[in-house]
Coordinates of C-alpha atoms in Angstrom, one line a residue:
Chain U
M1 CA 272.2 231.5 110.4
D2 CA 273.3 234.7 108.7
N3 CA 275.1 235.4 105.5
L4 CA 277.7 238.1 105.9
N5 CA 278.1 240.4 102.9
L6 CA 281.6 241.4 102.5
G7 CA 280.4 244.9 101.7
R8 CA 279.8 245.4 105.4
H9 CA 283.5 245.1 106.0
I10 CA 284.7 247.2 103.1
S11 CA 284.3 250.6 104.8
G12 CA 286.5 253.4 106.0
Q13 CA 289.6 254.7 104.5
F14 CA 291.3 251.4 103.7
N15 CA 288.5 250.3 101.4
D16 CA 290.5 250.2 98.2
D17 CA 293.5 248.5 99.7
L18 CA 291.3 245.8 101.1
E19 CA 289.4 245.3 97.9
N20 CA 292.7 244.9 96.1
I21 CA 293.8 242.2 98.5
I22 CA 290.6 240.3 98.2
N23 CA 290.8 240.5 94.4
H24 CA 294.4 239.2 94.5
A25 CA 293.4 236.3 96.8
M26 CA 290.5 235.5 94.4
H27 CA 292.9 235.6 91.5
M28 CA 295.2 233.2 93.4
G29 CA 292.2 230.9 94.1
G30 CA 291.4 230.9 90.4
L31 CA 295.0 229.8 89.5
V32 CA 294.9 227.1 92.1
E33 CA 291.6 225.8 90.8
K34 CA 293.1 225.7 87.3
Q35 CA 296.1 223.8 88.6
L36 CA 293.8 221.1 90.0
R37 CA 291.6 221.0 86.9
D38 CA 294.7 220.7 84.6
S39 CA 296.3 218.0 86.8
L40 CA 293.1 215.9 86.6
K41 CA 292.9 216.4 82.9
A42 CA 296.5 215.5 82.4
V43 CA 296.0 212.2 84.2
Y44 CA 292.7 211.5 82.5
E45 CA 294.0 212.2 79.0
N46 CA 297.5 210.9 79.8
D47 CA 298.8 214.3 78.6
A48 CA 302.5 214.5 79.8
A49 CA 302.8 218.0 78.3
L50 CA 300.0 219.4 80.4
A51 CA 301.4 217.6 83.4
N52 CA 304.7 219.4 82.8
I53 CA 302.9 222.7 82.7
V54 CA 301.2 222.0 86.0
L55 CA 304.6 220.9 87.5
S56 CA 306.4 224.0 86.3
S57 CA 303.9 226.8 86.9
D58 CA 303.6 226.8 90.7
Y59 CA 306.0 229.8 90.9
Q60 CA 303.1 232.1 90.0
I61 CA 301.0 230.8 92.9
N62 CA 304.0 231.0 95.3
N63 CA 304.7 234.6 94.2
L64 CA 301.1 235.6 94.7
E65 CA 301.1 234.2 98.2
M66 CA 304.2 236.2 99.1
S67 CA 302.9 239.4 97.5
I68 CA 299.5 239.1 99.2
D69 CA 301.3 238.5 102.5
D70 CA 303.2 241.7 102.0
E71 CA 300.1 243.6 101.0
C72 CA 298.4 242.4 104.2
T73 CA 301.3 243.5 106.4
R74 CA 301.4 246.9 104.7
I75 CA 297.7 247.6 105.0
I76 CA 297.8 246.7 108.7
A77 CA 300.9 249.0 109.3
K78 CA 299.5 251.8 107.2
R79 CA 295.8 251.7 108.0
Q80 CA 295.7 250.3 111.6
P81 CA 292.4 248.7 111.0
A82 CA 289.8 247.9 113.7
A83 CA 289.5 244.4 115.2
G84 CA 286.8 243.2 112.8
D85 CA 288.8 244.2 109.7
L86 CA 291.9 242.8 111.2
R87 CA 290.3 239.5 111.7
L88 CA 289.3 239.5 108.0
I89 CA 293.0 240.2 107.0
M90 CA 294.2 237.3 109.3
A91 CA 291.6 235.0 107.6
I92 CA 293.0 236.0 104.2
V93 CA 296.6 235.4 105.3
K94 CA 295.7 231.9 106.5
T95 CA 293.6 231.2 103.5
I96 CA 296.3 232.0 101.0
A97 CA 298.7 229.7 102.8
D98 CA 296.2 226.8 102.4
L99 CA 295.7 227.8 98.7
E100 CA 299.4 227.6 98.1
R101 CA 299.5 224.1 99.5
I102 CA 296.5 223.0 97.4
G103 CA 298.7 224.0 94.4
D104 CA 301.4 221.7 95.7
E105 CA 299.0 218.8 96.1
A106 CA 297.8 219.3 92.5
Q107 CA 301.3 218.8 91.4
K108 CA 301.4 215.4 93.1
I109 CA 298.3 214.4 91.1
A110 CA 300.0 215.4 87.8
K111 CA 302.9 213.0 88.6
V112 CA 300.6 210.0 87.9
T113 CA 301.1 210.7 84.2
S114 CA 304.7 209.4 84.5
E115 CA 303.4 205.9 85.1
S116 CA 301.9 203.5 82.5
F117 CA 298.7 201.6 83.2
S118 CA 297.2 198.6 81.5
E119 CA 293.7 198.4 80.0
S120 CA 292.5 196.5 83.1
Q121 CA 293.8 199.2 85.4
Q122 CA 292.0 202.0 83.8
Y123 CA 289.0 201.8 86.1
L124 CA 291.3 202.8 89.0
L125 CA 292.2 206.0 87.1
L126 CA 288.5 206.6 86.4
N127 CA 287.8 206.3 90.2
L128 CA 290.7 208.8 90.8
D129 CA 289.2 211.2 88.2
S130 CA 285.7 210.9 89.7
L131 CA 286.9 211.7 93.3
G132 CA 289.1 214.4 91.7
H133 CA 286.0 216.1 90.2
N134 CA 284.2 216.0 93.6
V135 CA 287.2 217.7 95.2
L136 CA 287.3 220.2 92.4
A137 CA 283.7 221.1 93.0
L138 CA 284.5 221.4 96.8
L139 CA 287.3 223.8 96.0
Q140 CA 285.0 225.9 93.8
E141 CA 282.4 226.0 96.6
T142 CA 285.1 227.0 99.0
L143 CA 286.3 229.8 96.9
D144 CA 282.8 230.9 96.4
A145 CA 282.1 230.9 100.2
F146 CA 285.4 232.8 100.7
T147 CA 284.4 235.5 98.1
R148 CA 281.1 236.1 99.8
M149 CA 282.3 235.3 103.4
D150 CA 279.2 233.0 103.5
V151 CA 279.0 230.9 106.7
D152 CA 276.2 228.6 105.3
A153 CA 278.2 227.8 102.3
A154 CA 281.3 227.2 104.5
L155 CA 279.4 224.8 106.7
A156 CA 278.1 222.9 103.6
V157 CA 281.7 222.4 102.5
H158 CA 282.5 221.0 106.0
Q159 CA 279.7 218.4 105.5
K160 CA 280.7 217.5 101.9
D161 CA 284.3 216.9 102.9
A162 CA 283.2 214.2 105.3
E163 CA 281.6 212.4 102.2
I164 CA 284.9 212.9 100.3
D165 CA 286.8 211.3 103.2
Q166 CA 284.4 208.3 103.1
R167 CA 284.9 207.9 99.3
Y168 CA 288.7 208.3 99.7
K169 CA 288.7 205.5 102.3
S170 CA 286.7 203.1 100.2
L171 CA 288.9 203.8 97.1
M172 CA 292.0 203.3 99.2
N173 CA 290.7 199.9 100.4
E174 CA 290.0 199.0 96.8
L175 CA 293.5 199.9 95.8
T176 CA 295.0 197.9 98.8
E177 CA 293.1 194.8 97.7
Y178 CA 294.2 195.3 94.1
M179 CA 297.8 195.5 95.2
M180 CA 297.4 192.3 97.2
K181 CA 296.1 190.5 94.1
E182 CA 298.6 192.1 91.7
P183 CA 301.8 192.9 93.6
I184 CA 303.7 193.4 90.4
A185 CA 301.6 196.6 89.9
I186 CA 302.5 198.1 93.3
P187 CA 304.8 200.8 92.0
Q188 CA 302.2 202.2 89.6
M189 CA 299.5 201.9 92.3
M190 CA 301.6 203.8 94.8
S191 CA 301.5 206.8 92.4
V192 CA 297.7 206.5 92.4
I193 CA 297.7 206.3 96.2
W194 CA 299.7 209.5 96.5
A195 CA 297.3 211.2 94.1
L196 CA 294.3 210.0 96.1
R197 CA 295.9 211.2 99.3
A198 CA 296.6 214.6 97.7
L199 CA 292.9 214.8 96.8
E200 CA 291.9 214.0 100.4
R201 CA 294.3 216.7 101.7
I202 CA 292.9 219.2 99.3
G203 CA 289.5 218.5 100.8
D204 CA 291.0 219.1 104.3
R205 CA 292.5 222.4 103.2
C206 CA 289.1 223.5 101.8
T207 CA 287.7 222.7 105.2
N208 CA 290.5 224.8 106.8
I209 CA 289.6 227.8 104.6
C210 CA 285.9 227.3 105.5
E211 CA 286.9 227.3 109.2
Y212 CA 288.7 230.6 108.7
I213 CA 285.5 232.0 107.2
I214 CA 283.4 230.8 110.1
Y215 CA 286.0 232.0 112.6
F216 CA 286.1 235.4 111.0
V217 CA 282.3 235.8 110.9
K218 CA 281.4 234.0 114.1
G219 CA 284.4 234.3 116.3
K220 CA 286.6 231.5 117.7
V221 CA 284.0 228.9 118.7
V222 CA 284.0 226.6 115.6
R223 CA 287.7 226.1 114.7
H224 CA 288.9 222.6 115.5
T225 CA 285.3 221.7 116.5
K226 CA 283.5 218.7 115.1
F227 CA 280.8 219.8 112.6
E228 CA 278.1 218.1 114.7
E229 CA 279.1 220.3 117.6
I230 CA 278.7 223.6 115.8
H231 CA 275.4 225.3 116.9
L232 CA 274.8 228.5 115.0
Chain X
M1 CA 325.4 236.0 107.8
D2 CA 324.0 237.6 110.8
N3 CA 322.1 236.2 113.8
L4 CA 319.2 238.2 114.8
N5 CA 318.7 238.5 118.5
L6 CA 315.0 238.6 119.3
G7 CA 315.8 241.2 122.0
R8 CA 316.2 243.7 119.2
H9 CA 312.6 243.3 118.4
I10 CA 311.2 243.4 121.9
S11 CA 311.2 247.1 122.4
G12 CA 308.6 249.8 122.8
Q13 CA 305.4 249.7 124.6
F14 CA 304.2 246.3 123.5
N15 CA 307.2 244.5 124.9
D16 CA 305.3 242.4 127.5
D17 CA 302.5 241.4 125.1
L18 CA 305.0 240.2 122.5
E19 CA 307.1 238.3 125.0
N20 CA 303.9 236.6 126.2
I21 CA 303.0 235.6 122.6
I22 CA 306.5 234.2 122.0
N23 CA 306.4 232.3 125.3
H24 CA 303.0 230.8 124.3
A25 CA 304.3 229.8 120.9
M26 CA 307.3 228.2 122.5
H27 CA 305.0 226.3 124.9
M28 CA 303.0 225.1 122.0
G29 CA 306.2 224.0 120.2
G30 CA 307.2 222.0 123.3
L31 CA 303.8 220.2 123.4
V32 CA 304.1 219.4 119.7
E33 CA 307.6 218.0 120.2
K34 CA 306.2 215.9 123.1
Q35 CA 303.4 214.6 120.8
L36 CA 306.0 213.5 118.2
R37 CA 308.3 211.9 120.8
D38 CA 305.4 210.1 122.5
S39 CA 304.1 208.8 119.1
L40 CA 307.5 207.4 118.2
K41 CA 307.8 205.8 121.7
A42 CA 304.3 204.3 121.4
V43 CA 305.2 202.6 118.1
Y44 CA 308.6 201.5 119.3
E45 CA 307.3 200.0 122.5
N46 CA 304.0 198.9 121.0
D47 CA 302.3 200.9 123.8
A48 CA 298.6 201.3 122.8
A49 CA 297.9 203.3 126.0
L50 CA 300.5 206.0 125.1
A51 CA 299.2 206.0 121.5
N52 CA 295.7 206.8 122.9
I53 CA 297.1 209.7 124.9
V54 CA 298.7 211.1 121.7
L55 CA 295.4 210.6 119.8
S56 CA 293.3 212.3 122.4
S57 CA 295.4 215.2 123.5
D58 CA 295.6 217.3 120.4
Y59 CA 292.8 219.6 121.7
Q60 CA 295.4 221.4 123.9
I61 CA 297.5 222.2 120.8
N62 CA 294.5 223.3 118.8
N63 CA 293.3 225.5 121.7
L64 CA 296.8 227.1 121.9
E65 CA 296.8 227.9 118.2
M66 CA 293.5 229.7 118.5
S67 CA 294.4 231.6 121.6
I68 CA 297.8 232.7 120.2
D69 CA 296.0 233.8 117.0
D70 CA 293.7 235.9 119.2
E71 CA 296.6 237.3 121.1
C72 CA 298.3 238.3 117.8
T73 CA 295.2 240.0 116.5
R74 CA 294.7 241.8 119.8
I75 CA 298.3 243.0 120.0
I76 CA 298.1 244.4 116.5
A77 CA 294.8 246.2 117.1
K78 CA 295.9 247.6 120.5
R79 CA 299.5 248.4 119.9
Q80 CA 299.6 249.2 116.1
P81 CA 303.2 247.9 115.8
A82 CA 305.7 249.2 113.2
A83 CA 306.4 247.1 110.1
G84 CA 309.3 245.1 111.5
D85 CA 307.4 244.0 114.6
L86 CA 304.3 243.3 112.5
R87 CA 306.4 241.0 110.3
L88 CA 307.5 239.1 113.4
I89 CA 303.8 238.7 114.4
M90 CA 302.9 237.4 110.9
A91 CA 305.8 234.9 111.2
I92 CA 304.4 233.7 114.5
V93 CA 300.9 233.3 113.1
K94 CA 302.2 231.2 110.2
T95 CA 304.5 229.2 112.5
I96 CA 301.8 228.1 114.9
A97 CA 299.6 227.0 112.0
D98 CA 302.4 224.6 110.9
L99 CA 303.0 223.5 114.5
E100 CA 299.4 222.6 114.8
R101 CA 299.6 220.4 111.7
I102 CA 302.8 218.8 113.0
G103 CA 300.7 217.7 115.9
D104 CA 298.2 216.2 113.5
E105 CA 301.0 214.3 111.7
A106 CA 302.3 212.9 115.0
Q107 CA 298.8 211.3 115.5
K108 CA 299.1 209.5 112.2
I109 CA 302.4 207.9 113.5
A110 CA 300.7 206.8 116.7
K111 CA 298.1 204.9 114.7
V112 CA 300.8 202.3 113.6
T113 CA 300.3 200.7 117.1
S114 CA 296.9 199.4 116.0
E115 CA 298.6 196.9 113.6
S116 CA 300.5 193.8 114.6
F117 CA 303.9 193.0 113.1
S118 CA 305.8 189.7 112.9
E119 CA 309.3 189.2 114.1
S120 CA 310.7 189.5 110.6
Q121 CA 308.9 192.8 110.0
Q122 CA 310.5 194.5 113.1
Y123 CA 313.4 196.0 111.1
L124 CA 310.8 198.1 109.2
L125 CA 309.6 199.6 112.5
L126 CA 313.2 200.2 113.5
N127 CA 313.8 202.1 110.2
L128 CA 310.7 204.1 111.0
D129 CA 311.9 204.8 114.5
S130 CA 315.3 205.9 113.2
L131 CA 313.9 208.3 110.6
G132 CA 311.5 209.5 113.3
H133 CA 314.4 210.5 115.6
N134 CA 316.1 212.4 112.8
V135 CA 312.8 214.3 112.3
L136 CA 312.4 214.9 116.0
A137 CA 316.0 216.4 116.1
L138 CA 315.0 218.5 113.1
L139 CA 311.9 219.8 114.9
Q140 CA 314.0 220.6 118.0
E141 CA 316.5 222.6 115.9
T142 CA 313.6 224.3 114.2
L143 CA 312.1 225.4 117.5
D144 CA 315.5 226.5 118.7
A145 CA 316.0 228.6 115.5
F146 CA 312.5 230.1 116.0
T147 CA 313.2 231.0 119.7
R148 CA 316.4 232.8 118.6
M149 CA 315.2 233.9 115.2
D150 CA 318.5 232.5 114.0
V151 CA 318.9 232.5 110.2
D152 CA 322.0 230.3 110.2
A153 CA 320.2 227.6 112.2
A154 CA 317.1 228.0 109.9
L155 CA 319.3 227.4 106.8
A156 CA 320.9 224.4 108.4
V157 CA 317.4 222.9 108.9
H158 CA 316.7 223.5 105.2
Q159 CA 319.8 221.5 104.3
K160 CA 319.0 218.6 106.7
D161 CA 315.5 218.3 105.5
A162 CA 316.9 217.4 102.1
E163 CA 318.8 214.5 103.7
I164 CA 315.6 213.4 105.4
D165 CA 313.8 213.4 102.1
Q166 CA 316.5 211.2 100.6
R167 CA 316.2 208.8 103.5
Y168 CA 312.4 208.8 103.3
K169 CA 312.6 207.9 99.6
S170 CA 314.9 205.0 100.1
L171 CA 312.8 203.6 103.0
M172 CA 309.7 204.0 100.8
N173 CA 311.4 202.0 98.0
E174 CA 312.4 199.4 100.5
L175 CA 308.8 199.1 101.7
T176 CA 307.5 198.9 98.2
E177 CA 309.8 196.0 97.4
Y178 CA 308.8 194.3 100.7
M179 CA 305.1 194.6 99.7
M180 CA 305.8 193.1 96.3
K181 CA 307.4 190.1 98.0
E182 CA 304.8 189.8 100.8
P183 CA 301.5 191.1 99.4
I184 CA 299.7 189.5 102.4
A185 CA 301.4 192.2 104.6
I186 CA 300.2 195.2 102.5
P187 CA 297.6 196.4 105.0
Q188 CA 300.1 196.6 107.9
M189 CA 302.7 198.1 105.5
M190 CA 300.2 200.8 104.5
S191 CA 300.1 202.0 108.1
V192 CA 303.9 202.2 108.1
I193 CA 303.8 204.1 104.8
W194 CA 301.4 206.7 106.3
A195 CA 303.7 207.1 109.3
L196 CA 306.8 207.5 107.0
R197 CA 304.8 210.1 105.0
A198 CA 303.8 211.9 108.1
L199 CA 307.5 212.1 109.1
E200 CA 308.4 213.5 105.7
R201 CA 305.7 216.1 106.0
I202 CA 306.8 217.1 109.5
G203 CA 310.2 217.8 107.9
D204 CA 308.5 220.0 105.3
R205 CA 306.7 221.9 107.9
C206 CA 309.9 222.5 109.8
T207 CA 311.3 223.9 106.6
N208 CA 308.2 226.1 106.3
I209 CA 308.8 227.5 109.8
C210 CA 312.5 228.1 108.9
E211 CA 311.4 230.0 105.8
Y212 CA 309.2 232.2 107.9
I213 CA 312.2 232.9 110.2
I214 CA 314.4 233.8 107.1
Y215 CA 311.6 235.8 105.6
F216 CA 311.1 237.7 108.8
V217 CA 314.8 238.5 109.2
K218 CA 315.9 238.9 105.6
G219 CA 312.7 240.0 103.8
K220 CA 310.9 238.2 101.1
V221 CA 313.7 236.8 98.9
V222 CA 314.1 233.3 100.2
R223 CA 310.5 231.9 100.5
H224 CA 309.7 229.3 97.9
T225 CA 313.3 229.6 96.7
K226 CA 315.5 226.5 96.3
F227 CA 318.1 226.3 99.1
E228 CA 320.9 226.4 96.5
E229 CA 319.6 229.7 95.2
I230 CA 319.7 231.5 98.6
H231 CA 322.7 233.9 98.7
L232 CA 323.0 235.5 102.1

């Protein structure tokens, strides 16, 4: 397996433009990561003010997606890059679409703060927080793999997302059982369910981004392919 | 408001290539529409065999997404299209990503067939089917708007998706109340909840596609903008 240094691709006359786009995409990734971290903190500390900040600040991320899209279109029109560079730009366009949606999912997590939970329900929030931090770590690894266009790191994310899916399923079963025992708590539990689901989907979106990285570096073989079937 | 005839954009030397890409994207749209229709039929008629067909045939849609992505990259590299045509190609790349995910959501609906429902629970499935057919109609209108790059039709989808969201919320409240009354039925109800959620998300993805259409035709003003704020 080979690691691809992005430097190899930053060559020729559109060097600066491409570097700018990658920097903006990384800046967007940083904001999305902050959204997720803040949403988990808001729920953990029951901090409605922080939740409101998360809920009201996605316009920055949306604007970045649009302006990076524009930059990508402009660089293609202006520089007419070769196929390899073009594939990198397509990978960036797809990545930022997933990043934007991760920001949306973070907002769903922040909404848990609008519900009240009894002392005996706190362990469910702790489970949510624990899975949340696994997903946050996965997002960080994904952004890191993206920055370095690192196929090995991207494949590792693929594997870890399977663990997160397992954990998600067992927490979901636990919540289902809890609701069956305490039907009065179903409305609060539904908010936890949506937050868990949001975490699971963030994991899937990290996997998407890693597939774009692998696709860009390796060609089309691995997208929509089971991890076990990928032979590098 | 003006309708944009796609013919205006099919000009110059890359005419045939672009027409091919659009035809392939429409073919993909047709398959995704069939996936949704079949998944609703499988649930309505409790047809496990049809559900299995839905669950096992997404590879076609995945393959189409990848091959259209490749076609788009190739046409850009080969033909070096002008900014307007390039924006159309970017809109297609983003649209097929959403179409592929609509296929994934259809599979979640098909999974409802693996649960058994009592006579008294049938009305919940009828509600699901009814919302499902609203969403199917929305998808058909979206594909139609895409084929014609029709901004008016795209804006109409935007408005109808808000109605679907309302309907989704009220059905979700109904299900929550049902679960509180009949906690023993929670596991089956969770499968209905995931199917309802899948329908709501298909509506959101139709809205995304319509935003790409508006974005392509009108420029960047309307993406991530509330419908009420769009002045055309």
